[in-house]
Coordinates of C-alpha atoms in Angstrom, one line a residue:
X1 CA 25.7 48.8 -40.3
X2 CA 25.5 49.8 -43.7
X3 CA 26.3 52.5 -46.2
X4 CA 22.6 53.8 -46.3
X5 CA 22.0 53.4 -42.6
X6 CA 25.8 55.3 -41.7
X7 CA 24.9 58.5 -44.6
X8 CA 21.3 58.4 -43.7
X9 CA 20.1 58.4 -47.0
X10 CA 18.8 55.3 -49.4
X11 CA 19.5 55.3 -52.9
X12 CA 16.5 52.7 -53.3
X13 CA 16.3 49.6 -56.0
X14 CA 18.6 50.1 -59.0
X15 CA 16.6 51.1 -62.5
X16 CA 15.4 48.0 -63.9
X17 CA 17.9 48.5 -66.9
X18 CA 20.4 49.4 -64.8
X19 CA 24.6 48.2 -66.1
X20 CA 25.9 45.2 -64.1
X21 CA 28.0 48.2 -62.2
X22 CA 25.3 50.2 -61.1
X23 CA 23.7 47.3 -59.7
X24 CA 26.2 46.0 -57.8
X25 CA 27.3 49.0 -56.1
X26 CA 23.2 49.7 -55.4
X27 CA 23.4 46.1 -53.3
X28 CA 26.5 46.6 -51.9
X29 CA 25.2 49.7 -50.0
X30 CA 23.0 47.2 -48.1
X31 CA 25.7 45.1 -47.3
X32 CA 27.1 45.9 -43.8
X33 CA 30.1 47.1 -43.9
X34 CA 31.8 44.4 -41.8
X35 CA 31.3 41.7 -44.4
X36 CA 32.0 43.8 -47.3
X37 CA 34.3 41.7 -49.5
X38 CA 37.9 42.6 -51.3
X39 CA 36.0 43.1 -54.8
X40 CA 33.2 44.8 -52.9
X41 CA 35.7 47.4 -51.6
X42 CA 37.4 47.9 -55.0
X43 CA 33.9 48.7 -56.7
X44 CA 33.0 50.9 -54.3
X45 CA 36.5 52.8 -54.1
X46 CA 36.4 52.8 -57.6
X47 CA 33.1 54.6 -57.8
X48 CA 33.9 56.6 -55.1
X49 CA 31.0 55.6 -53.2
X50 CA 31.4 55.9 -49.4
X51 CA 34.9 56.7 -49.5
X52 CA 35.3 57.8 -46.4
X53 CA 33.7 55.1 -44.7
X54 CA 34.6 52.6 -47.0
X55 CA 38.7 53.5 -47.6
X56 CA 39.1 52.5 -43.5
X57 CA 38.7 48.6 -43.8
X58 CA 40.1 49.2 -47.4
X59 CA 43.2 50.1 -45.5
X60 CA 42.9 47.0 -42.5
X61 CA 42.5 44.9 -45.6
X62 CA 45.6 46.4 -47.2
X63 CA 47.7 46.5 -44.0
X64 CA 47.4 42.8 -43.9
X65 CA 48.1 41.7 -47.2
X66 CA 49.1 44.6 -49.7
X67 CA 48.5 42.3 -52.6
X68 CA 44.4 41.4 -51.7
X69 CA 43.0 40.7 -54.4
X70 CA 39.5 41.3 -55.8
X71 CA 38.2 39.7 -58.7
X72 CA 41.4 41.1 -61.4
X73 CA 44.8 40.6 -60.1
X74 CA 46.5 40.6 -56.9
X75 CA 47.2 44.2 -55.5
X76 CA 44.0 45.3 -57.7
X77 CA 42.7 46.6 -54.1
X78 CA 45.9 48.6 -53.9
X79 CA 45.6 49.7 -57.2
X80 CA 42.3 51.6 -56.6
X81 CA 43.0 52.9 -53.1
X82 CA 46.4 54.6 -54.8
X83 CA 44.4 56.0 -57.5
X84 CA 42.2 57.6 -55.5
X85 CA 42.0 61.7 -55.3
X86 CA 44.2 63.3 -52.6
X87 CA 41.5 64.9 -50.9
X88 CA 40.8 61.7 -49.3
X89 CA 44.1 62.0 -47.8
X90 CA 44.8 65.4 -47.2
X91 CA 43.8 66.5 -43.4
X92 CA 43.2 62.7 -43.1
X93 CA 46.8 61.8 -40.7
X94 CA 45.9 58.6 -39.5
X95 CA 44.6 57.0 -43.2
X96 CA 47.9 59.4 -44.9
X97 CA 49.9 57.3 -42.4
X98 CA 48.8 54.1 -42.8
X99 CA 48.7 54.3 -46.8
X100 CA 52.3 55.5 -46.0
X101 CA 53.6 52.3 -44.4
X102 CA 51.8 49.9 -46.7
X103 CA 53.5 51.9 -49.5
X104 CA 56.8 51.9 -48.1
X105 CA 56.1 47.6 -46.9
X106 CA 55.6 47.3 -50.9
X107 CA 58.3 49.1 -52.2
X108 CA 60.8 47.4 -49.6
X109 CA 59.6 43.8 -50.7
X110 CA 62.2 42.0 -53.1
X111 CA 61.2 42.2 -56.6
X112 CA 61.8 39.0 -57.4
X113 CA 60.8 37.3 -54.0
X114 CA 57.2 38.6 -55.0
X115 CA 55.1 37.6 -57.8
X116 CA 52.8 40.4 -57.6
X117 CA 55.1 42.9 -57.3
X118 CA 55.8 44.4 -61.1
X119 CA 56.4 47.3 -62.5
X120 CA 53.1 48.2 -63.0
X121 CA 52.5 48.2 -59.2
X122 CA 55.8 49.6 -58.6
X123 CA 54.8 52.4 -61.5
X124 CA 51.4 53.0 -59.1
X125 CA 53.3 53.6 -56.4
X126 CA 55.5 56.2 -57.9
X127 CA 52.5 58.2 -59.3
X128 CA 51.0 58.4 -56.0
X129 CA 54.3 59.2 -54.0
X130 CA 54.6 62.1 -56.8
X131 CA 51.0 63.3 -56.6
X132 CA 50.8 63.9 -53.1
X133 CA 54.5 65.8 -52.9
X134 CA 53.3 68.0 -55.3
X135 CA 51.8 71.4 -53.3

């Protein structure tokens, strides 16, 4: 299945002089869902486009390697899925829990046993843990 078939509701061809972006994230709501890509995940998290269909295999994805890596740097999946809004996780337990334990699998990895793991990852993680204690 895809995006337009699960939300009932087709955004049709993208404007002919449409941005790279816009174009890719009109396709990628044709894609079905189970062969959607890392990169293809990232865009549409970033554009928060089928969020809450989308940030489920996000989170399979993540669970098996926290560092997947779309077409940027490894952990660019991570990234985006920590810089999401919190309403996708608030009243959400089972996706709060799992973003939990990838967070707390990251920040228990050895700096230096990890390549990918830097500050700037390690910065992410902190501004998420902060954003969602606050009330």
């Amino acid at each position: 299945m895809t995006l337009e078939v699960i939300e009932q509701r087709s955004w049709g061809d993208a404007p002919a002089d449409a941005s790279y972006l816009v174009r890719t994230v009109h396709r990628l709501r044709r894609k079905p869902i189970g062969e959607l890509e890392v990169e293809d995940l990232r865009i549409l998290l970033g554009q928060d486009v089928g969020t809450v269909v989308v940030l489920p295999y996000a989170l399979t994805v993540l669970e098996q390697n926290p560092f997947a890596e779309g077409d940027y740097y490894p952990g660019d999946l991570l990234s985006t899925v920590l810089s999401l809004p919190l309403e996708c996780w608030q009243g959400k337990p089972v996706g709060s829990d799992r973003i939990g334990r990838i967070v707390s699998a990251v920040e228990s990895m050895d700096p230096e046993a990890s390549e990918d793991l830097d500050d700037t990852m390690l910065s992410k993680i902190r501004d998420f843990r902060m954003r969602r204690s606050q009330p």
